[in-house]
Short mmCIF file of C-alpha atoms in Angstrom, two decimals:
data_model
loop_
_atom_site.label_atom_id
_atom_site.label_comp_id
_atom_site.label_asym_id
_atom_site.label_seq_id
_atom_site.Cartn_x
_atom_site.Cartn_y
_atom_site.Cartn_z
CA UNK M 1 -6.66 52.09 51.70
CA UNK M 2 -9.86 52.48 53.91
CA UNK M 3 -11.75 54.71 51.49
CA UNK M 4 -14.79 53.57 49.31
CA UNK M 5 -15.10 53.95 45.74
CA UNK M 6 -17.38 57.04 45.72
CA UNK M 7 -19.48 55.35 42.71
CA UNK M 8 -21.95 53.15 41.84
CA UNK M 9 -22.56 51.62 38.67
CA UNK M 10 -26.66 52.65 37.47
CA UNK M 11 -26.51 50.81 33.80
CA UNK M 12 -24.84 48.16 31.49
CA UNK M 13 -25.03 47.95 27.70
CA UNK M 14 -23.57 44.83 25.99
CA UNK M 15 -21.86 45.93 22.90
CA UNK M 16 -22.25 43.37 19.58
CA UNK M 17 -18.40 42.94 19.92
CA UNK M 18 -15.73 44.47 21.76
CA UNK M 19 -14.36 48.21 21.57
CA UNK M 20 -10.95 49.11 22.00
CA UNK M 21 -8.80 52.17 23.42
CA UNK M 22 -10.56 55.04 20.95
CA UNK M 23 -13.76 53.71 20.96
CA UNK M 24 -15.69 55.99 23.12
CA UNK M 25 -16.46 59.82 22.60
CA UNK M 26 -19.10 62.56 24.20
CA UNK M 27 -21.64 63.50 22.76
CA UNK M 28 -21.52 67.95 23.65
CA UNK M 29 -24.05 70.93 22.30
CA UNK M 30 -27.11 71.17 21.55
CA UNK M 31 -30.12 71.08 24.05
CA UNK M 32 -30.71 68.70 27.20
CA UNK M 33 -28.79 66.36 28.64
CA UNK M 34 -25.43 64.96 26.98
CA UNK M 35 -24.46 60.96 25.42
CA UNK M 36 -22.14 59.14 24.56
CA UNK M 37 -21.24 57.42 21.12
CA UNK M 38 -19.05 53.21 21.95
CA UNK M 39 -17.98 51.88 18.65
CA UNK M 40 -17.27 48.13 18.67
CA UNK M 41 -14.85 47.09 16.71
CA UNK M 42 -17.43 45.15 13.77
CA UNK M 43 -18.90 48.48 12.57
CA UNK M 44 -21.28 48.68 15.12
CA UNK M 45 -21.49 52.37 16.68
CA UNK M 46 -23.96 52.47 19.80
CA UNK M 47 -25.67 55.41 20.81
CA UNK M 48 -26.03 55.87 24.99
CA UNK M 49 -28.05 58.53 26.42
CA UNK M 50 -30.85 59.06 29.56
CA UNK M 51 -34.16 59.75 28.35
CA UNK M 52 -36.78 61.20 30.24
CA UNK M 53 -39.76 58.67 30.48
CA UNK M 54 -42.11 59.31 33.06
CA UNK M 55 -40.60 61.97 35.16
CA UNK M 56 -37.83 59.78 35.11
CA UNK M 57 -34.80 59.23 33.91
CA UNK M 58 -33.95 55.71 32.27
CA UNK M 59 -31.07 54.72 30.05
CA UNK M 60 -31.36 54.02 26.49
CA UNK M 61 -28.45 52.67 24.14
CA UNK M 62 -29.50 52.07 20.81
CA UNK M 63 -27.39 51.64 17.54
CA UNK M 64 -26.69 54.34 15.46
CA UNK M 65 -26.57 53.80 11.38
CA UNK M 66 -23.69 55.92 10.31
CA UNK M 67 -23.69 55.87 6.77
CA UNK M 68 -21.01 54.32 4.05
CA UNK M 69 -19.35 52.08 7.17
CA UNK M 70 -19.47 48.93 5.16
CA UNK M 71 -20.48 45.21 6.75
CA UNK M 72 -17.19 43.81 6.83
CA UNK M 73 -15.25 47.10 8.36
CA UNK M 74 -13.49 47.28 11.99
CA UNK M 75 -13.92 50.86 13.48
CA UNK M 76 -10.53 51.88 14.82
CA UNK M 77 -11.35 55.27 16.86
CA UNK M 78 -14.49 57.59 17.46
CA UNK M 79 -14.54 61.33 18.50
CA UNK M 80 -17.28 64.21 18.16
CA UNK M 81 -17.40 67.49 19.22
CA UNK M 82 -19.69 70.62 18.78
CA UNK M 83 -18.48 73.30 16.19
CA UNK M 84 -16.86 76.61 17.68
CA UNK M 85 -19.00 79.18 18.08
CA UNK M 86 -20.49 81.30 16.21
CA UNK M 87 -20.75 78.34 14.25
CA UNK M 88 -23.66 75.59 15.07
CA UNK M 89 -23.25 72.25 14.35
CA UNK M 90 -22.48 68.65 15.48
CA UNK M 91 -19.24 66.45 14.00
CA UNK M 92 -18.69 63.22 14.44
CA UNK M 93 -15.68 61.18 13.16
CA UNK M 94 -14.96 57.69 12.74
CA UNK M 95 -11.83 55.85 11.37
CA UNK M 96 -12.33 52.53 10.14
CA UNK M 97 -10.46 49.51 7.94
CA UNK M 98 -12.40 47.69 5.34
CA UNK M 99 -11.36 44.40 3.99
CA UNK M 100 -10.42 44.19 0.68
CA UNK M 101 -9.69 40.69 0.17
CA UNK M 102 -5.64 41.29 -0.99
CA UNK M 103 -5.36 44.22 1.11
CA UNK M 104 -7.08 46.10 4.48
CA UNK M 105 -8.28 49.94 3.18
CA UNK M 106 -8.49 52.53 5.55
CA UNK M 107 -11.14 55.38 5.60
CA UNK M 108 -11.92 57.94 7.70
CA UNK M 109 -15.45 59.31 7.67
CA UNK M 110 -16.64 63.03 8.48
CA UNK M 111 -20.32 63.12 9.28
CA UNK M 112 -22.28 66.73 9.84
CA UNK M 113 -25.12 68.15 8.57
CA UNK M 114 -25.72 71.73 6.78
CA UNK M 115 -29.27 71.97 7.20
CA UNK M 116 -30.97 73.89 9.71
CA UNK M 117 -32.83 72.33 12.88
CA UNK M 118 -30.31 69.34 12.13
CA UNK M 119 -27.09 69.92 13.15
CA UNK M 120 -27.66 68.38 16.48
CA UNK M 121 -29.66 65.75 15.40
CA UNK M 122 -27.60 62.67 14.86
CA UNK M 123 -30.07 60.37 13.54
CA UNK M 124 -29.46 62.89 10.48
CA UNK M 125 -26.16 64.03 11.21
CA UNK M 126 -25.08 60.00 10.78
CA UNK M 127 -26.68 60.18 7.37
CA UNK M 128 -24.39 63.48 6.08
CA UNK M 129 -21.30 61.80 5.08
CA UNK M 130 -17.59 62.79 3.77
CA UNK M 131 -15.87 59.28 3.09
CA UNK M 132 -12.26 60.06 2.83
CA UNK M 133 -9.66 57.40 2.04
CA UNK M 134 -6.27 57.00 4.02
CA UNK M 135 -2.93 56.13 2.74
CA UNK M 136 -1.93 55.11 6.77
CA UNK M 137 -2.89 53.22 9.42
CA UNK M 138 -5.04 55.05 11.47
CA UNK M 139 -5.14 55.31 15.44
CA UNK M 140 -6.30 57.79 17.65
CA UNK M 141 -8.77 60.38 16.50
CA UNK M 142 -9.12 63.46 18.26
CA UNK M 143 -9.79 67.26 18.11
CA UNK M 144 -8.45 70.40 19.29
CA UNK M 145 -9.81 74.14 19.40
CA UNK M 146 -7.34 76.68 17.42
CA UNK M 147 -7.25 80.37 16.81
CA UNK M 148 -7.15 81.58 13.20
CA UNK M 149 -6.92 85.17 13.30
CA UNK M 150 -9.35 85.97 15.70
CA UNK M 151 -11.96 83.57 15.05
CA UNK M 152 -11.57 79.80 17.38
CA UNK M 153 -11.63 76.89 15.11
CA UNK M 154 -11.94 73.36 15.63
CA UNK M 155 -9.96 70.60 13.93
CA UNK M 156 -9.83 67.09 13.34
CA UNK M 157 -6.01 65.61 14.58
CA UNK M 158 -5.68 61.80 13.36
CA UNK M 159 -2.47 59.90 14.49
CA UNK M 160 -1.27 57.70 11.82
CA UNK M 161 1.65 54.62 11.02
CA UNK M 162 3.34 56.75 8.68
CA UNK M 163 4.12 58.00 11.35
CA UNK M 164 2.38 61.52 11.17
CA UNK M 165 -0.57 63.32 12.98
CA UNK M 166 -2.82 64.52 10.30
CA UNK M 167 -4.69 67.49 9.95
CA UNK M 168 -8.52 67.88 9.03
CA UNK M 169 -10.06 71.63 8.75
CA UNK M 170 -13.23 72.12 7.41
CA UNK M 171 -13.66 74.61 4.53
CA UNK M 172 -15.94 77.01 4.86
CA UNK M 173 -16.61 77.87 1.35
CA UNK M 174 -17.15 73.87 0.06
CA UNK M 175 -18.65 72.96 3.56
CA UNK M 176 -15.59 70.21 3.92
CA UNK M 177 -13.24 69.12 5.56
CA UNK M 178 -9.92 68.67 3.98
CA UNK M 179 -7.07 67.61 5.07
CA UNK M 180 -3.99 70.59 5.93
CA UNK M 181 -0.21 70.43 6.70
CA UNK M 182 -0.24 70.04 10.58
CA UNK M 183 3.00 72.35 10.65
CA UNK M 184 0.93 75.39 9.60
CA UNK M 185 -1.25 74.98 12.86
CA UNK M 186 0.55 72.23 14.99
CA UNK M 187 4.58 72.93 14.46
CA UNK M 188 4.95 70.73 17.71
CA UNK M 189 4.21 67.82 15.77
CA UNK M 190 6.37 67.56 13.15
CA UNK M 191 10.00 65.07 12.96
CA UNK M 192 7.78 62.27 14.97
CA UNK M 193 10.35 59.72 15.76
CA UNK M 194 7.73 56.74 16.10
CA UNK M 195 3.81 56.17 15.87
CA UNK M 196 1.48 58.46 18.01
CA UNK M 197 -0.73 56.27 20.24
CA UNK M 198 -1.96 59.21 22.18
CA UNK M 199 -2.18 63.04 21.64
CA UNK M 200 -3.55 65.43 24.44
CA UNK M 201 -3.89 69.40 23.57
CA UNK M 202 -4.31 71.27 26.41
CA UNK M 203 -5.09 74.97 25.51
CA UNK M 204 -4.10 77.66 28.69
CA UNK M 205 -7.30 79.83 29.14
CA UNK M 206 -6.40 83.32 28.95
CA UNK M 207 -3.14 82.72 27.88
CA UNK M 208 -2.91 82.66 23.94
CA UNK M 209 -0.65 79.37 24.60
CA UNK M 210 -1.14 75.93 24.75
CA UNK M 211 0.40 72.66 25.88
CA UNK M 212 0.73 69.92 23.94
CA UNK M 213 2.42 66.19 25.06
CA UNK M 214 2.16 63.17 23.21
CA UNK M 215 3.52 59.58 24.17
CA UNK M 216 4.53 57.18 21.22
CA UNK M 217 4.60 53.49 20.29
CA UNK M 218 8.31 53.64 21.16
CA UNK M 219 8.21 54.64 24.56
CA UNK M 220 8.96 58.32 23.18
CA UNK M 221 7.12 61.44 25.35
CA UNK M 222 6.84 64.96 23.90
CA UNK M 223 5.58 68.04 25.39
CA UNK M 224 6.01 71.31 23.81
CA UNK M 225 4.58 74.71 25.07
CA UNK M 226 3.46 76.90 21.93
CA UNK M 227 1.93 80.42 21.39
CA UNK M 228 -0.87 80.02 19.36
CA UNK M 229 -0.66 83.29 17.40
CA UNK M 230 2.63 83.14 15.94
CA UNK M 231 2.77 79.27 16.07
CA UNK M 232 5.96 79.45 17.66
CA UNK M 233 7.42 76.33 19.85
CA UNK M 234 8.46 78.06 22.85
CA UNK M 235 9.92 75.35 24.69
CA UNK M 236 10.15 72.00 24.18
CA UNK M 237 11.16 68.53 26.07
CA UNK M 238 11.35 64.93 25.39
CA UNK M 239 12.26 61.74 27.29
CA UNK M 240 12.70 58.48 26.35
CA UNK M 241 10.85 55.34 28.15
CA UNK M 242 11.43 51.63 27.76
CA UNK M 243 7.51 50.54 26.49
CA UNK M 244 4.28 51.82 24.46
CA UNK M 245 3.02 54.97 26.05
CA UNK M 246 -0.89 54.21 26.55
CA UNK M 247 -2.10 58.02 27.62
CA UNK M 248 -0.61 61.24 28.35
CA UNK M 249 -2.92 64.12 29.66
CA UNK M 250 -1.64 67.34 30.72
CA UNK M 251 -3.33 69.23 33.74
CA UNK M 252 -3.04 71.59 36.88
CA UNK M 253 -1.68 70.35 40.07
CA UNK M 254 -2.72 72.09 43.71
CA UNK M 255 -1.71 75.47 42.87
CA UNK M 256 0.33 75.51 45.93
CA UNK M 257 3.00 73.68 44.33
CA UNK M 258 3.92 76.00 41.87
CA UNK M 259 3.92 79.18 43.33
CA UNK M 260 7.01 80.60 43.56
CA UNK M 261 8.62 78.00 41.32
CA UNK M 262 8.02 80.07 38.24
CA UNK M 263 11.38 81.71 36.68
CA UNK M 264 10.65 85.35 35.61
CA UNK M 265 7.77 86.00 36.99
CA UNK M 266 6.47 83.26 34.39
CA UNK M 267 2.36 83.35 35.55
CA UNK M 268 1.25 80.38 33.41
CA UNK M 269 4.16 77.98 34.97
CA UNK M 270 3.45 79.32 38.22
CA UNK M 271 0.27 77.73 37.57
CA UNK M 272 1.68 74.10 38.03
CA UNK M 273 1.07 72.25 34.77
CA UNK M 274 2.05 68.47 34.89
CA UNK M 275 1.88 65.47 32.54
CA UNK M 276 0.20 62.19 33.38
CA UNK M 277 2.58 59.08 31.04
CA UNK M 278 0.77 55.79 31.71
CA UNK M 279 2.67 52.77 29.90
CA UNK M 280 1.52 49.20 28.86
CA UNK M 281 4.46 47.78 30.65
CA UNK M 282 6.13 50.53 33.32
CA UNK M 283 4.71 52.11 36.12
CA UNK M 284 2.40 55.34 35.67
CA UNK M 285 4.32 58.59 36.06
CA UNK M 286 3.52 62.29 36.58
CA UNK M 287 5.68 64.77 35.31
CA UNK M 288 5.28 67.79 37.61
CA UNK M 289 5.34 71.13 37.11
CA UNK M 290 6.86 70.92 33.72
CA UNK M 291 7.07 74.64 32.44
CA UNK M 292 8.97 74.97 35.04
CA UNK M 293 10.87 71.98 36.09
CA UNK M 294 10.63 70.26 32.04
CA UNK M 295 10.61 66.48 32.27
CA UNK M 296 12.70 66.12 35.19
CA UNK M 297 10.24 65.81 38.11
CA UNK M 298 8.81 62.58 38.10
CA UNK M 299 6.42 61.80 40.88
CA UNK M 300 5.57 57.45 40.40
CA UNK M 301 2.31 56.46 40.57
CA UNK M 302 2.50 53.37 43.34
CA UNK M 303 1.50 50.03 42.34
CA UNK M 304 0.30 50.90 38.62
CA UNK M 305 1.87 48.42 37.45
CA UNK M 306 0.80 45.53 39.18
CA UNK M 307 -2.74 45.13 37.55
CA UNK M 308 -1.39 44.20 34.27
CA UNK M 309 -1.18 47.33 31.24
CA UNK M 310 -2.84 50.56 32.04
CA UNK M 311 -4.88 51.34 28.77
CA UNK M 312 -7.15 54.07 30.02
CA UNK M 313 -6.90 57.07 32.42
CA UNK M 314 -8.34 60.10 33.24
CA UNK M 315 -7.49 63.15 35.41
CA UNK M 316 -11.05 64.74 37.26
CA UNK M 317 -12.25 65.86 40.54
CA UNK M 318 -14.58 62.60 41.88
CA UNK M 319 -14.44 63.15 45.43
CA UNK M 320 -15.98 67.18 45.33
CA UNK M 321 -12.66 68.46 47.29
CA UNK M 322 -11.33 70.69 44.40
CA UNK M 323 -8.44 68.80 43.85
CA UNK M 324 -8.31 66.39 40.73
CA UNK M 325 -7.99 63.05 41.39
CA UNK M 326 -5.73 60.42 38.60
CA UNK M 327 -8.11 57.41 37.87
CA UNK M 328 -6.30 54.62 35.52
CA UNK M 329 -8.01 51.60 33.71
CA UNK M 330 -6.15 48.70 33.34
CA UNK M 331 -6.05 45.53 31.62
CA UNK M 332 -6.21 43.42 34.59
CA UNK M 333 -9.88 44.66 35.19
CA UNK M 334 -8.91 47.20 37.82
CA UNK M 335 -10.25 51.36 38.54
CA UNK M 336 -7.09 52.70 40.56
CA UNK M 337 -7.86 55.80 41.87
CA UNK M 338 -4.71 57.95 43.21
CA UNK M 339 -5.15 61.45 45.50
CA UNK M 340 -2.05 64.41 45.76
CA UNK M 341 -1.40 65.06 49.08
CA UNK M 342 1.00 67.10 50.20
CA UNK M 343 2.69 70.57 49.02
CA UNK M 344 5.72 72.84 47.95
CA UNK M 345 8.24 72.35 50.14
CA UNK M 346 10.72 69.30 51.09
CA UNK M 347 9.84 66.48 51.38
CA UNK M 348 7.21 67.38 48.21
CA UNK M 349 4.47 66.23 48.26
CA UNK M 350 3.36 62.32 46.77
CA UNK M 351 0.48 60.53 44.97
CA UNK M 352 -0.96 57.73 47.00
CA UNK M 353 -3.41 55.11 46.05
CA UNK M 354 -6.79 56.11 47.53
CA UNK M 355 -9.42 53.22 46.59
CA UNK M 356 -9.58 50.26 43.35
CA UNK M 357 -13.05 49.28 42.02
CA UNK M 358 -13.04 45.92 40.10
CA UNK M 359 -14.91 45.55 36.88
CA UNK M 360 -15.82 41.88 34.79
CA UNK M 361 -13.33 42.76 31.95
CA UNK M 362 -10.58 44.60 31.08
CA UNK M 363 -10.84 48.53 31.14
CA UNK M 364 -10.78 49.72 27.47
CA UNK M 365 -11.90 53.89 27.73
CA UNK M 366 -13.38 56.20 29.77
CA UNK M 367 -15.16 59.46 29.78
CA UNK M 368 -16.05 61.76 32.82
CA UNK M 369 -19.02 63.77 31.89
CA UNK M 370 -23.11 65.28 32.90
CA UNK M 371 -25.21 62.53 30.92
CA UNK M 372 -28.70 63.41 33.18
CA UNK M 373 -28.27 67.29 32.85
CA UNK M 374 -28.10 67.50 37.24
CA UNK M 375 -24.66 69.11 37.67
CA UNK M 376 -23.14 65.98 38.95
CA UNK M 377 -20.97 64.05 36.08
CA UNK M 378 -21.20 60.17 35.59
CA UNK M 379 -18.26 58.01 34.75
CA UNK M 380 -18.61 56.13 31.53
CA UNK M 381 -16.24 53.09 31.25
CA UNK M 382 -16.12 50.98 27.91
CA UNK M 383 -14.65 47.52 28.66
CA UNK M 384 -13.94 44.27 26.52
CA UNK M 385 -17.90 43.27 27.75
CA UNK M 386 -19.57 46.89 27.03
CA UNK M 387 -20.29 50.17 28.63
CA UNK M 388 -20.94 50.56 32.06
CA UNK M 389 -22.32 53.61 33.56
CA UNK M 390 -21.05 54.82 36.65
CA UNK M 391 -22.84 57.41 39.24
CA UNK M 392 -22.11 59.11 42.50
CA UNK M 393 -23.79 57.22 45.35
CA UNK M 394 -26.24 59.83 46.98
CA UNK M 395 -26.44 60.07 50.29
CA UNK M 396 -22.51 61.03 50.70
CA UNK M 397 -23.01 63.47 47.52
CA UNK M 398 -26.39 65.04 49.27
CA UNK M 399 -24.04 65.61 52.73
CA UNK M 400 -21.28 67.29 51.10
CA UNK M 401 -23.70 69.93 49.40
CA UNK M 402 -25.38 70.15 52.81
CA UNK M 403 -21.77 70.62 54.49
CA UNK M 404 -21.06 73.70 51.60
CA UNK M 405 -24.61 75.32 52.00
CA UNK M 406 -23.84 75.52 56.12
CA UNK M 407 -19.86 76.74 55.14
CA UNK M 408 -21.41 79.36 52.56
CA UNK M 409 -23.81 80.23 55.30
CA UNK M 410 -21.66 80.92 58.04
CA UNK M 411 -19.13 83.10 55.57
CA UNK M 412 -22.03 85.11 54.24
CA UNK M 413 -23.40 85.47 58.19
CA UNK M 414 -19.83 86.77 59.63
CA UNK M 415 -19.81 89.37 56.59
CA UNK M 416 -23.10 90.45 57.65
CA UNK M 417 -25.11 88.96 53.96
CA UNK M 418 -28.65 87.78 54.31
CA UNK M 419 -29.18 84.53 52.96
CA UNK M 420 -32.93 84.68 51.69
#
């Protein structure tokens, strides 16, 4: 394991006290660069972004007053996301439990605002409030883009002890968001045999289908592949595993591996969609190729499990190659980054573990995402401490766009294309 950890951390914000696994969410729309919202867990919500100062770029985190989030509440999970277009608007989300004395209530707040030249504004948008209260426990909060009739929509999906994923639409005649049967929209997650700890919704551009897996307090993985006009579950698989699932994403292998795999001429399997399971006690598994193969290619992730739970992960291209890279946060303080190598073909191809990056507390969340508006993303990790800021060093960065501008050169050159 000779290779480097590509990043560099730039900033550090203390948080007043500690976060947890759904405390961190982007900031997206509007103008200028992006941010980041990092809830600690005593009703404190912080606010990171880079502001320009100077000609220059310097981080700011500030806290953020959301509205009707009493004193004495603990925030359980943050998410945000910009409203589909044609629509214009910023929501943000926050789930929280207040102490009651006899009994813990939990809420879950809708915050957007109506008026115009405000809807990206979140000093205002914090003040524009929906307090709705919960008859569950509430865990993850996060949102998916849906198609009704023709028009994309997004919604609010909240995983809860009952154990249910619930639905939040907003209405467009009231201007609210209520809360819907998930079957209507999200027949996949109905009959849940245990509690949701984490929901990804992967929708196939192009396609009119989506993915969606979810892993379960139990040790219980779904993944169902659903057509999002008639709301039919096309296929559907499920396994069993022996602790908590932490975080299941679902993304696109090298496309190599699943040509030719796909059964009737099936394009979107051919494409090679796979399912990253990380567990608090088990190693971290892919499940590869699974429109095509279902659950039952299971590539291990090497040495996952030896830094204590994995909490946090994230699938993203960090080393500019074009191939995704698996990046898990763990417990024990530890980045683990793991590259694919290898293709179709026998032996298949494996995921080794290409470089670790220690941190002073245990990894909580992370978020891969453009917070200076220059093309090049920054990794945001929340752990027990606060919310580091991670960036690519840039020297190695500035030599890999020089190697692409020379390779673009010489292709345009053979084909005979001036390059003014």
């Amino acid at each position: 394991m000779a290779v480097r950890c590509p990043l560099v951390e730039d900033s550090f914000s203390r948080l007043a006290s500690q976060s947890n696994v759904y405390g961190l969410a982007a900031l997206e729309g509007g103008e200028g660069p992006g941010g980041l919202l990092a809830a600690a867990l005593k009703g404190k919500v912080i606010y990171f972004r880079y502001h320009d100062l100077r000609q220059r770029l310097r981080p700011v985190a500030r806290e953020l007053q959301f509205t009707y989030i009493p004193v004495d509440a603990e925030i359980v999970s943050i998410d945000s996301f910009p409203k589909s277009p044609p629509q214009r608007g910023l929501v943000v989300g926050i789930t929280f439990i207040k102490d009651s004395g006899d009994k813990a209530s939990p809420f879950l707040n809708i915050y957007c605002d109506y008026e115009p030249g405000s809807e990206y504004d979140l000093d205002s948008v914090a003040q524009s409030c929906l307090n709705l209260e919960l008859q569950f426990t509430p865990f993850q909060l996060c949102h998916a883009e849906v198609c009704i009739g023709d028009k994309p929509e997004t919604v609010f999906l909240l995983s809860g002890n009952d154990p249910s994923v619930h639905l939040y639409k907003e209405n467009e005649g009231s201007h609210q968001f209520e809360e819907q049967p998930v079957q209507h929209l999200f027949p996949e997650l109905q009959d849940l045999p245990s509690n949701v700890l984490w929901l990804d919704v992967c929708n196939i551009p192009g396609a009119g289908q989506r993915i969606t897996a979810f892993g379960c307090q139990s040790g219980y993985v779904r993944v169902a592949r659903v057509d999002q006009a008639s709301r039919a579950v096309l296929q559907s698989w499920s396994i069993q595993q022996d602790g908590p699932i932490s975080k299941v994403l679902v993304f696109p292998l090298p496309s190599e591996l699943g040509a030719g795999t796909a059964q009737d001429g099936d394009a979107i399997a051919a494409q090679g969609y796979s399912v990253l399971v990380t567990s608090t006690i088990e190693l971290s598994v892919v499940y590869r190729d699974v429109l095509t193969n279902g659950l039952g290619d299971q590539l291990i992730l090497p040495a996952s499990d030896q830094y204590d739970s994995v909490l946090c992960a994230l699938v993203t291209d960090v080393d500019f190659d074009g191939a995704r890279e698996i990046l898990l946060g763990t417990y024990g303080q530890e980045l683990l980054c793991y590259k694919y190598t290898g293709a179709a073909g026998n032996p298949p191809g494996e995921f080794r573990l290409l470089w670790t990056r220690r941190f002073p507390s245990p990894l909580l969340s992370m978020i891969y995402t453009d917070l200076t508006a220059d093309g090049l993303c920054e990794l945001a990790v929340v752990c027990l401490k606060g919310l580091h800021v991670l960036q690519h060093s840039l020297e190695p960065t500035a030599r890999c766009i020089l190697e692409r501008l020379r390779v673009e050169a010489e292709r345009r050159a053979r084909r005979g294309v001036v390059v003014e």
